mmCIF file of C-alpha atoms and ligand atoms in Angstrom:
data_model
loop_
_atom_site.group_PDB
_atom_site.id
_atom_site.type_symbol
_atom_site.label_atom_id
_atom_site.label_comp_id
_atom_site.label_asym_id
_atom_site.label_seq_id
_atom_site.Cartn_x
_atom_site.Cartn_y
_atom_site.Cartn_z
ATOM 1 C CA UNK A 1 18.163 -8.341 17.548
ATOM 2 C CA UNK A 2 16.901 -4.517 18.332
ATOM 3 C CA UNK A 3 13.743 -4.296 18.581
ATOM 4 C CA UNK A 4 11.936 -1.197 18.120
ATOM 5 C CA UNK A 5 8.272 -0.229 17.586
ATOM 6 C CA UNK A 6 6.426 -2.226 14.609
ATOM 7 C CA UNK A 7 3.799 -0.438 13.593
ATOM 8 C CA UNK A 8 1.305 -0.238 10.354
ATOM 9 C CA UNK A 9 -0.421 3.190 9.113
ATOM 10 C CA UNK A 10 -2.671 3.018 6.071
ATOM 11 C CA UNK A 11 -2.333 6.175 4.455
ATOM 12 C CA UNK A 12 -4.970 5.598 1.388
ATOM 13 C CA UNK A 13 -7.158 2.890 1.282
ATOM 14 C CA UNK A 14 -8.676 3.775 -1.856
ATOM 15 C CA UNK A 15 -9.089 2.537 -5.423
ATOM 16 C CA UNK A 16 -8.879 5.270 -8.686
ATOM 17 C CA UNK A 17 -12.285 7.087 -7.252
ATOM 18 C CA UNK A 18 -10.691 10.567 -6.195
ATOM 19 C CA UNK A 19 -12.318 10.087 -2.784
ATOM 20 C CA UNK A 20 -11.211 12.994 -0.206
ATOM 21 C CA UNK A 21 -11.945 9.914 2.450
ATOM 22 C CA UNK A 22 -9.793 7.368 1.298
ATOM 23 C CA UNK A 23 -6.752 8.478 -0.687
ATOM 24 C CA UNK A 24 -5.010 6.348 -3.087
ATOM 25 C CA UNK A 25 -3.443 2.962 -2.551
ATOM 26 C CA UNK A 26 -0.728 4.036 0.222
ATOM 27 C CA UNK A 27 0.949 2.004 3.181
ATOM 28 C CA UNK A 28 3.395 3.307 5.788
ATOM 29 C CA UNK A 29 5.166 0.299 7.553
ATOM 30 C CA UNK A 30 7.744 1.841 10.358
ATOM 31 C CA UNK A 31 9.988 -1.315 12.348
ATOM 32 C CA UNK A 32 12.449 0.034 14.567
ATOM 33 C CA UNK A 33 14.102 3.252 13.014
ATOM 34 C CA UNK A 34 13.379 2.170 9.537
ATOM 35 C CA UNK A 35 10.193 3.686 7.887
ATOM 36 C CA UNK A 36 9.007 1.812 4.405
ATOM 37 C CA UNK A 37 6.361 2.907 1.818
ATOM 38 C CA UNK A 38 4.077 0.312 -0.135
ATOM 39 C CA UNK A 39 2.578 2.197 -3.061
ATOM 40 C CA UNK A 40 2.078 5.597 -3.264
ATOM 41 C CA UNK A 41 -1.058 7.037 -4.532
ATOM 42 C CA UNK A 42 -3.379 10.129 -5.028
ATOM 43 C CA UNK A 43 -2.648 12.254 -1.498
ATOM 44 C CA UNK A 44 0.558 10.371 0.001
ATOM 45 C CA UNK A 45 2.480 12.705 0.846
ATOM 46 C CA UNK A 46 -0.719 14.745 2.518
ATOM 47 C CA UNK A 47 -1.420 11.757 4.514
ATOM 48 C CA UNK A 48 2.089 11.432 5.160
ATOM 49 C CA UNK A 49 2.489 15.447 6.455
ATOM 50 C CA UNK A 50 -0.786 14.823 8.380
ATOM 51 C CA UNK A 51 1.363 12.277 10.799
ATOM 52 C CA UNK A 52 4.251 14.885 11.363
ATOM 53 C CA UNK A 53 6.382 12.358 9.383
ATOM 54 C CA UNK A 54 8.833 14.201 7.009
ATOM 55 C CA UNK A 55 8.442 13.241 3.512
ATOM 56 C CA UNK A 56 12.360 12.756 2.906
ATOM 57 C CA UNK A 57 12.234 10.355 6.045
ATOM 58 C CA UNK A 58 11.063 7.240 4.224
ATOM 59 C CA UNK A 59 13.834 4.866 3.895
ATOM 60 C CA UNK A 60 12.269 2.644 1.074
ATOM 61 C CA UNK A 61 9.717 2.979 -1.223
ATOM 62 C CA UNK A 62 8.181 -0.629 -2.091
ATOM 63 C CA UNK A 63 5.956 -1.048 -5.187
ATOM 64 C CA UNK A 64 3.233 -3.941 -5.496
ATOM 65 C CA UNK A 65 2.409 -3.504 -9.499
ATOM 66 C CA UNK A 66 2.225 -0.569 -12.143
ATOM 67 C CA UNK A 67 -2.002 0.333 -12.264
ATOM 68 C CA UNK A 68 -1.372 4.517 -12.253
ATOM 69 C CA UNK A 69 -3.557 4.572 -8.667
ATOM 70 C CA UNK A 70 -0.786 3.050 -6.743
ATOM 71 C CA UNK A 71 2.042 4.851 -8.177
ATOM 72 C CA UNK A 72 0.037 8.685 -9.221
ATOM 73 C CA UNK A 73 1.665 9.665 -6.061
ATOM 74 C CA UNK A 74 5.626 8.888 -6.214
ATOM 75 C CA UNK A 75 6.700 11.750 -7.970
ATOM 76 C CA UNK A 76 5.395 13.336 -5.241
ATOM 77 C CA UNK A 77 6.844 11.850 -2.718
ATOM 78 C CA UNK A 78 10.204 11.837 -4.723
ATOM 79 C CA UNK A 79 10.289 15.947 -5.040
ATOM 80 C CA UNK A 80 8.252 16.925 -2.510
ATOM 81 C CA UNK A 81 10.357 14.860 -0.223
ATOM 82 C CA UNK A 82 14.116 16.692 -1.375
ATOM 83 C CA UNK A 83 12.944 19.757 -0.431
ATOM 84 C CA UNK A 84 14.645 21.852 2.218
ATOM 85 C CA UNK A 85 11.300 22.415 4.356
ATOM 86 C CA UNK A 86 10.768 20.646 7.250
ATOM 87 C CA UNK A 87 8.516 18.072 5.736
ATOM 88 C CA UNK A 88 11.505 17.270 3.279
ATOM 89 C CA UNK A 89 14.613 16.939 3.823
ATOM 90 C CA UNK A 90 16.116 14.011 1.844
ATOM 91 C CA UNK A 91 19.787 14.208 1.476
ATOM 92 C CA UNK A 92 20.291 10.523 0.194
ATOM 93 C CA UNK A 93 18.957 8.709 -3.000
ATOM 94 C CA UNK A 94 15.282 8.048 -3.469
ATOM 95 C CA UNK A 95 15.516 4.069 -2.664
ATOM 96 C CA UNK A 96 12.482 2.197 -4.667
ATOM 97 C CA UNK A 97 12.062 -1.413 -4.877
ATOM 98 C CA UNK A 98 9.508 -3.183 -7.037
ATOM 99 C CA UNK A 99 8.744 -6.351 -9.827
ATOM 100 C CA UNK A 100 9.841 -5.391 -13.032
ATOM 101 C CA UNK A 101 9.018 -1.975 -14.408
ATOM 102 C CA UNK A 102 10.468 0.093 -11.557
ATOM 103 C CA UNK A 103 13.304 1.375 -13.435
ATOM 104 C CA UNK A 104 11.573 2.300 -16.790
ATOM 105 C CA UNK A 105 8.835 4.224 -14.091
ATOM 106 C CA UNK A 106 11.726 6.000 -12.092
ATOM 107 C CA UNK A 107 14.152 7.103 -15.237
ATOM 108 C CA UNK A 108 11.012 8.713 -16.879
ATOM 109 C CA UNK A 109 9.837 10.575 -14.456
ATOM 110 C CA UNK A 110 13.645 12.010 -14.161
ATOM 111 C CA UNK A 111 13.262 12.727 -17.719
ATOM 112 C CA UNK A 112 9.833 14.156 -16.970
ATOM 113 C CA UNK A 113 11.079 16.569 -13.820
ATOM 114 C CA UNK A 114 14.440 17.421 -15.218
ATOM 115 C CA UNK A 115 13.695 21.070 -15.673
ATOM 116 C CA UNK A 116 12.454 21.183 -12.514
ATOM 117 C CA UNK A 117 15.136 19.616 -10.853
ATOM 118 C CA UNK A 118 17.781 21.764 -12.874
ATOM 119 C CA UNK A 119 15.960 24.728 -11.332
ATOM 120 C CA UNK A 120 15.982 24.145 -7.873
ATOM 121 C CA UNK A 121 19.745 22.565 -7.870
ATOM 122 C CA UNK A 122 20.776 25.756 -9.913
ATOM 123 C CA UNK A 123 18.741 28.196 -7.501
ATOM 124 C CA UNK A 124 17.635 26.490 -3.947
ATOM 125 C CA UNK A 125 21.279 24.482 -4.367
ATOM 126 C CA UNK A 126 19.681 21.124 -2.645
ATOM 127 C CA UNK A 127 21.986 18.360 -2.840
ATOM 128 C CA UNK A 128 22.085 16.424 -5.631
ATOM 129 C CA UNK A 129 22.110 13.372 -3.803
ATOM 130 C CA UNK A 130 18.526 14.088 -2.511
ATOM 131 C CA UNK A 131 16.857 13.760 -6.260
ATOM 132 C CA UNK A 132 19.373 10.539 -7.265
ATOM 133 C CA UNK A 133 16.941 7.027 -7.531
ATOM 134 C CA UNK A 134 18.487 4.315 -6.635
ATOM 135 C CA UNK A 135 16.384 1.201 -8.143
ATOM 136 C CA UNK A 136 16.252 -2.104 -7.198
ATOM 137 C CA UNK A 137 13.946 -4.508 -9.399
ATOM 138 C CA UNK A 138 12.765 -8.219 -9.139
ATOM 139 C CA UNK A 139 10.808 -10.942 -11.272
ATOM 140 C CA UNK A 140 10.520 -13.801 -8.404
ATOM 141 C CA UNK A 141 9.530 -14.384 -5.006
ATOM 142 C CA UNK A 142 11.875 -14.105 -1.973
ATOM 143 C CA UNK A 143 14.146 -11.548 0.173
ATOM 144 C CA UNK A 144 13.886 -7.963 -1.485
ATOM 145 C CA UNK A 145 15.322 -6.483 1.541
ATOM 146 C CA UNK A 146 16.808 -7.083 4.804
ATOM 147 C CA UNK A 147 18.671 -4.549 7.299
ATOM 148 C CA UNK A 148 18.530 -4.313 11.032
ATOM 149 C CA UNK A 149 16.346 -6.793 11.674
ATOM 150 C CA UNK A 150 13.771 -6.220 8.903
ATOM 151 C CA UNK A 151 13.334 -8.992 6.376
ATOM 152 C CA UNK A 152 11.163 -7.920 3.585
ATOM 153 C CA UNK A 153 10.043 -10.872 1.061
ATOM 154 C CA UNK A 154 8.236 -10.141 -1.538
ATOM 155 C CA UNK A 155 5.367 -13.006 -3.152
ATOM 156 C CA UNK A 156 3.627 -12.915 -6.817
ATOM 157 C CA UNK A 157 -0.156 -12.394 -6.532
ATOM 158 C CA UNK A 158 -3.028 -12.755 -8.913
ATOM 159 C CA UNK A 159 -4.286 -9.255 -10.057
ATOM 160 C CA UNK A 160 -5.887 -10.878 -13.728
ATOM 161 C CA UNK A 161 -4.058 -12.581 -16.484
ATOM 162 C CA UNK A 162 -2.339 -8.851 -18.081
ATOM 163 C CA UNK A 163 -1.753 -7.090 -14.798
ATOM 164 C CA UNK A 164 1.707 -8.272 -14.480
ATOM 165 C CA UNK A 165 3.487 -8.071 -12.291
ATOM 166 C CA UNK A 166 2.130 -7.618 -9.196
ATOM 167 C CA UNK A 167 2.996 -8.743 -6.041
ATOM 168 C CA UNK A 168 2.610 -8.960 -1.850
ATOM 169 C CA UNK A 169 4.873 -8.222 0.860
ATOM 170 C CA UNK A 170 5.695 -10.199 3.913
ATOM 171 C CA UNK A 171 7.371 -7.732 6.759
ATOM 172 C CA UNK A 172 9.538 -9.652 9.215
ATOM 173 C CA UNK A 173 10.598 -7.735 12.699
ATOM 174 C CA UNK A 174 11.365 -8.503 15.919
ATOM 175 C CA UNK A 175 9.459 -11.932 15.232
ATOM 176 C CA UNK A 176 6.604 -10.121 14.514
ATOM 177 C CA UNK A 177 5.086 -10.430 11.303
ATOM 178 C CA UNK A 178 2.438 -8.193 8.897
ATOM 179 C CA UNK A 179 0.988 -8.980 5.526
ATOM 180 C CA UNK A 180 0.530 -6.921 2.690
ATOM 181 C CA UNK A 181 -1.533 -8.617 -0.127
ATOM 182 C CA UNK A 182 -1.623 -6.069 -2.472
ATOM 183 C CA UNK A 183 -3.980 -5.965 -5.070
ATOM 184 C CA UNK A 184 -5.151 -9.763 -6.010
ATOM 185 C CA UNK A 185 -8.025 -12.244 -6.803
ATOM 186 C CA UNK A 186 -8.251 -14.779 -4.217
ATOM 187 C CA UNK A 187 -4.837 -16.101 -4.363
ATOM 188 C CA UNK A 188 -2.929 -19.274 -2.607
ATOM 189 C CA UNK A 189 0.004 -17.371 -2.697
ATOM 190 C CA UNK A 190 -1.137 -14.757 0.062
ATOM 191 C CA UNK A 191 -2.482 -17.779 2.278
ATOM 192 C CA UNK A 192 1.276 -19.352 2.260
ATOM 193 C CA UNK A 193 2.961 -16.194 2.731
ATOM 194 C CA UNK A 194 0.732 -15.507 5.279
ATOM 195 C CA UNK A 195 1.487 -17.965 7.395
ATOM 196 C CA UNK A 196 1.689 -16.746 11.036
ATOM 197 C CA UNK A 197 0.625 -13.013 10.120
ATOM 198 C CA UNK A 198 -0.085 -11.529 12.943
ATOM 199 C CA UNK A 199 -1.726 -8.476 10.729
ATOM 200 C CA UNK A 200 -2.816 -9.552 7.544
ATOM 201 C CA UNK A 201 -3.869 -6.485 5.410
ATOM 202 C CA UNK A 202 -5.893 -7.532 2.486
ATOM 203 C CA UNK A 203 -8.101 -5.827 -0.802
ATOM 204 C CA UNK A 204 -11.406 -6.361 -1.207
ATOM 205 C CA UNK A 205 -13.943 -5.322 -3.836
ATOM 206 C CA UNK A 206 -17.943 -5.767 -4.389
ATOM 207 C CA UNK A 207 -20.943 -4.885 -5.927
ATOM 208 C CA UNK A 208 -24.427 -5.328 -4.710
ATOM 209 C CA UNK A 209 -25.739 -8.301 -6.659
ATOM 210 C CA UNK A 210 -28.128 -6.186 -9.256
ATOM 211 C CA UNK A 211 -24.814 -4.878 -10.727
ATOM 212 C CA UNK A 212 -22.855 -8.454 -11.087
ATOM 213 C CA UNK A 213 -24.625 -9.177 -14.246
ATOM 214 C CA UNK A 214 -22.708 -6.307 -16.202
ATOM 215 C CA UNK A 215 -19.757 -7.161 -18.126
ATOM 216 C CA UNK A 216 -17.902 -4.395 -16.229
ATOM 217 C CA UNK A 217 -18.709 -5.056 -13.250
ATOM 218 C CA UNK A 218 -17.349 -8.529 -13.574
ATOM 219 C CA UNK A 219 -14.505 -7.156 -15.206
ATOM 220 C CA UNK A 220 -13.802 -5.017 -11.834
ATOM 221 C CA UNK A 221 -14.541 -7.605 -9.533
ATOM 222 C CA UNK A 222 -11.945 -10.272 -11.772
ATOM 223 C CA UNK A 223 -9.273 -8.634 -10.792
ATOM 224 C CA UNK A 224 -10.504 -8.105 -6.969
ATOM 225 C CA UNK A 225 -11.133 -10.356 -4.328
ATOM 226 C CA UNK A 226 -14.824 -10.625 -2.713
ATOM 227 C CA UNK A 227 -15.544 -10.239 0.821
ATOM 228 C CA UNK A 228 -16.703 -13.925 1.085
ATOM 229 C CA UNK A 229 -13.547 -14.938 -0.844
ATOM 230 C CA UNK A 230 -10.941 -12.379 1.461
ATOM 231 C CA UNK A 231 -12.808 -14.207 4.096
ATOM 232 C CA UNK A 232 -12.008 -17.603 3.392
ATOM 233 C CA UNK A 233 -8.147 -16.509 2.745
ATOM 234 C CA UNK A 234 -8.568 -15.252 6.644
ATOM 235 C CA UNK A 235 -10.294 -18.504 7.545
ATOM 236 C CA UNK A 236 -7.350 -20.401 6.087
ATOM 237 C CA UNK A 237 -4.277 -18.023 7.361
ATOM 238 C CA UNK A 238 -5.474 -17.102 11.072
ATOM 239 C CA UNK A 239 -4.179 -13.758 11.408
ATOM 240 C CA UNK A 240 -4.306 -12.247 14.478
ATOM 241 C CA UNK A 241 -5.956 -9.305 12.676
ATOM 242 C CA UNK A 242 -7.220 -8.974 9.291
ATOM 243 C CA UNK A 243 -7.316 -5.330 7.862
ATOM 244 C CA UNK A 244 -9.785 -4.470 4.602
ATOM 245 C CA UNK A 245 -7.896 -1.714 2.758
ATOM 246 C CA UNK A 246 -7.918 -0.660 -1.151
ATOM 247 C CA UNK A 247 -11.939 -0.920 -0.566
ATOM 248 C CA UNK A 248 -13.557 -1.573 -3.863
ATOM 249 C CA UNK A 249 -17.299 -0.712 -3.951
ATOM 250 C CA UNK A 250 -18.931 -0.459 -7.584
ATOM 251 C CA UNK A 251 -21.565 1.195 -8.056
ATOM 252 C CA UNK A 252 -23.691 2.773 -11.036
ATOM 253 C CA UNK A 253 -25.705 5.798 -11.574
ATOM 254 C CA UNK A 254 -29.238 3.598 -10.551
ATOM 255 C CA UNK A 255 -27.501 1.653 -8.141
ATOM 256 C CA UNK A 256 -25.522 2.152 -5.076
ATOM 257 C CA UNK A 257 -22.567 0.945 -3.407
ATOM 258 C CA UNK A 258 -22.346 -2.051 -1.155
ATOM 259 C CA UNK A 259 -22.091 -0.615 2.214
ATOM 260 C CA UNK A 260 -19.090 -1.231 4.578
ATOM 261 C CA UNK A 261 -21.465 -3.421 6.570
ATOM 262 C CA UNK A 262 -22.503 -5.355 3.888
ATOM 263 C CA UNK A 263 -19.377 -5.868 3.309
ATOM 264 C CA UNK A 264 -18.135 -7.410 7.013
ATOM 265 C CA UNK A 265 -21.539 -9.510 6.747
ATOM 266 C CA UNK A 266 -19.934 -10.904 3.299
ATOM 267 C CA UNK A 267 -16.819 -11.490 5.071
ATOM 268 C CA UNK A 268 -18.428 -13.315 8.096
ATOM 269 C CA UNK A 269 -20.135 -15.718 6.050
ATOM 270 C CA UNK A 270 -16.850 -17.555 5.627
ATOM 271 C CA UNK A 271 -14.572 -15.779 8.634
ATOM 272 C CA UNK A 272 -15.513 -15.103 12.190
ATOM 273 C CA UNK A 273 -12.162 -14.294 13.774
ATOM 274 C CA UNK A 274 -10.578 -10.782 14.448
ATOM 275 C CA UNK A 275 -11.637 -8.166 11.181
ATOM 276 C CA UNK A 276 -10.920 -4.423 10.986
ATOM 277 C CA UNK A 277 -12.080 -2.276 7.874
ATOM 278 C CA UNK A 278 -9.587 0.068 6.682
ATOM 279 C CA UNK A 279 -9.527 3.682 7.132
ATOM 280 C CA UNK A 280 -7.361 6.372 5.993
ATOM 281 C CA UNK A 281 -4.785 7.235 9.200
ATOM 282 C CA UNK A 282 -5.811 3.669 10.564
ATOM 283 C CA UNK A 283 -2.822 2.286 12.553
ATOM 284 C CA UNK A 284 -2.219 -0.878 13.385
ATOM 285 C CA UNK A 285 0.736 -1.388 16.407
ATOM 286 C CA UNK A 286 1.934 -4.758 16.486
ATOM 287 C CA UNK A 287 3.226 -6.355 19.787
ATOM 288 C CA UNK A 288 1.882 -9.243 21.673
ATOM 289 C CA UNK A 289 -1.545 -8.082 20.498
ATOM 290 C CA UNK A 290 -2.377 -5.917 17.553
ATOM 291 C CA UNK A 291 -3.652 -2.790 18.453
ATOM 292 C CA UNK A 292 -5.958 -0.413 16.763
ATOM 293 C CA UNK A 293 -5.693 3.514 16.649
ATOM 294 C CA UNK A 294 -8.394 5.391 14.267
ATOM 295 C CA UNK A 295 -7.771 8.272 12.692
ATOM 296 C CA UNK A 296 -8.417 11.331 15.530
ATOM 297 C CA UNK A 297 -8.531 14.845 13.309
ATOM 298 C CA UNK A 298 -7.544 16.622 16.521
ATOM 299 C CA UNK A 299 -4.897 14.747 16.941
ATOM 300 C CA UNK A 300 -3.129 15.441 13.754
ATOM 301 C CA UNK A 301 0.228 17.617 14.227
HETATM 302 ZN ZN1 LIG B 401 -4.340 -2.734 -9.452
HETATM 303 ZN ZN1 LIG B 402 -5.499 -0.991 -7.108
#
């Protein structure tokens, strides 16, 4: 089997608040030569631009569910990424696979662009191909995708009782394996399909405990897993690492977010092994260890 780099970049890890810290929902997942994208929200492609990484370049776009903050971002990625420029360059079809609803998403937003892609075919002359979607959808769990030594599976996950569907994905490379939970309450599923992660990248939401008695509030964190919750599904799967991203913190106008460390001393109350919390440009390189690389401003090309 090849075996190339495995490595994890979390491009957002954000919720619908138009944060210029943490973008929307976005994950960059490159094994070997092949480079995937789970979700794309608010700021993708910036993040995407910020890593030198040409937008055209993704080979697959994966999609967990339909909530407008993971997907805001795809027809960006979808014309931004056909143009000539540098940080385009897609000559082949726009490959996006996802539960159910992928196809009625991608033929609208045709529909939606098509005088702008009639313009730029008729006057900039890309290639057609570049624009074309090619859709693949599913409704269970198992294999979505597997080429060159990637295995892809995706896994239903609880996101509330009308948010489906929505589901996880399980990357398989070079015997290597990372976790993608999506967004989900605490959910058996993730702990099974975790099995042997050696990143596990998981949601998490909370509010201080003066805001839990609102109906909102509980309404947010319903569809959201808590910190002591997240922590038990680390407890139970063992990752090598466990990454926090898609970091919910309510708040209202008299009171304030939970911070990030009450959040990890939520977490440790049921988990005490190897924890990371999510930030945007956070990569994760996965070998015999997991390695961490923050975010370095100067360092962006
Ligand atoms: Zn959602
Ligand atoms: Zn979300």
């Amino acid at each position: 089997m090849t075996c190339g780099r495995f490595r994890v970049t979390l491009l957002g890890t954000g919720t619908p608040i138009p944060s210029p810290e943490r973008f929307g929902p976005s994950t960059l997942v490159e094994a070997g030569d092949q480079t995937f994208l789970i979700d794309a929200g608010r700021g993708a492609v910036i993040r995407l631009h910020q890593l030198g990484i040409p937008i055209g370049r993704i080979d697959v776009q994966l999609l967990t569910h339909y909530h407008s903050d993971h997907t805001s971002g795809i027809p960006d990625v979808w014309l931004t990424g056909w143009l000539t420029s540098h940080f385009g360059t897609r000559t082949r079809p726009y490959r996006v696979i996802g539960p159910t609803g992928a196809r009625v998403l991608m033929e609208n937003l045709e529909r939606a662009y098509a005088h702008d892609i009639a313009i730029r075919l008729a006057d900039e002359k890309l290639p057609p191909a570049g624009i074309a979607i090619d859709v693949t959808e599913f409704d269970r769990d198992g294999v979505v995708y597997a080429k060159d030594g990637v295995t892809v599976i995706a896994f239903e996950v609880d996101h509330g009782d009308v948010i489906k569907p929505c589901y996880g994905y399980r990357f398989e490379y070079g015997g290597r394996i990372a976790v993608f939970s999506s967004d989900t309450r605490y959910n058996e599923n993730v702990i099974a399909r975790g099995a042997g992660a050696d990143l596990l990248v998981h949601e998490v939401a909370s509010a201080r405990p003066e805001l839990m008695a609102e109906d909102y509030v509980q309404r947010i964190i319903g569809h959201h897993t808590t910190p002591r919750e997240a922590g038990r599904v680390f407890a139970q799967t063992k990752p090598k690492l466990a990454a926090y991203t898609h970091i919910v913190r309510v708040s209202s106008n008299q009171i304030p977010p939970p911070t990030i460390a009450d959040m990890v001393a939520e977490t440790r109350e049921t988990y005490d092994g190897p924890l990371v919390v999510g930030e945007d440009l956070m990569a994760f390189e996965i070998g015999e260890t997991v390695t961490v690389q923050r975010a370095d401003a100067t360092a962006w090309r």
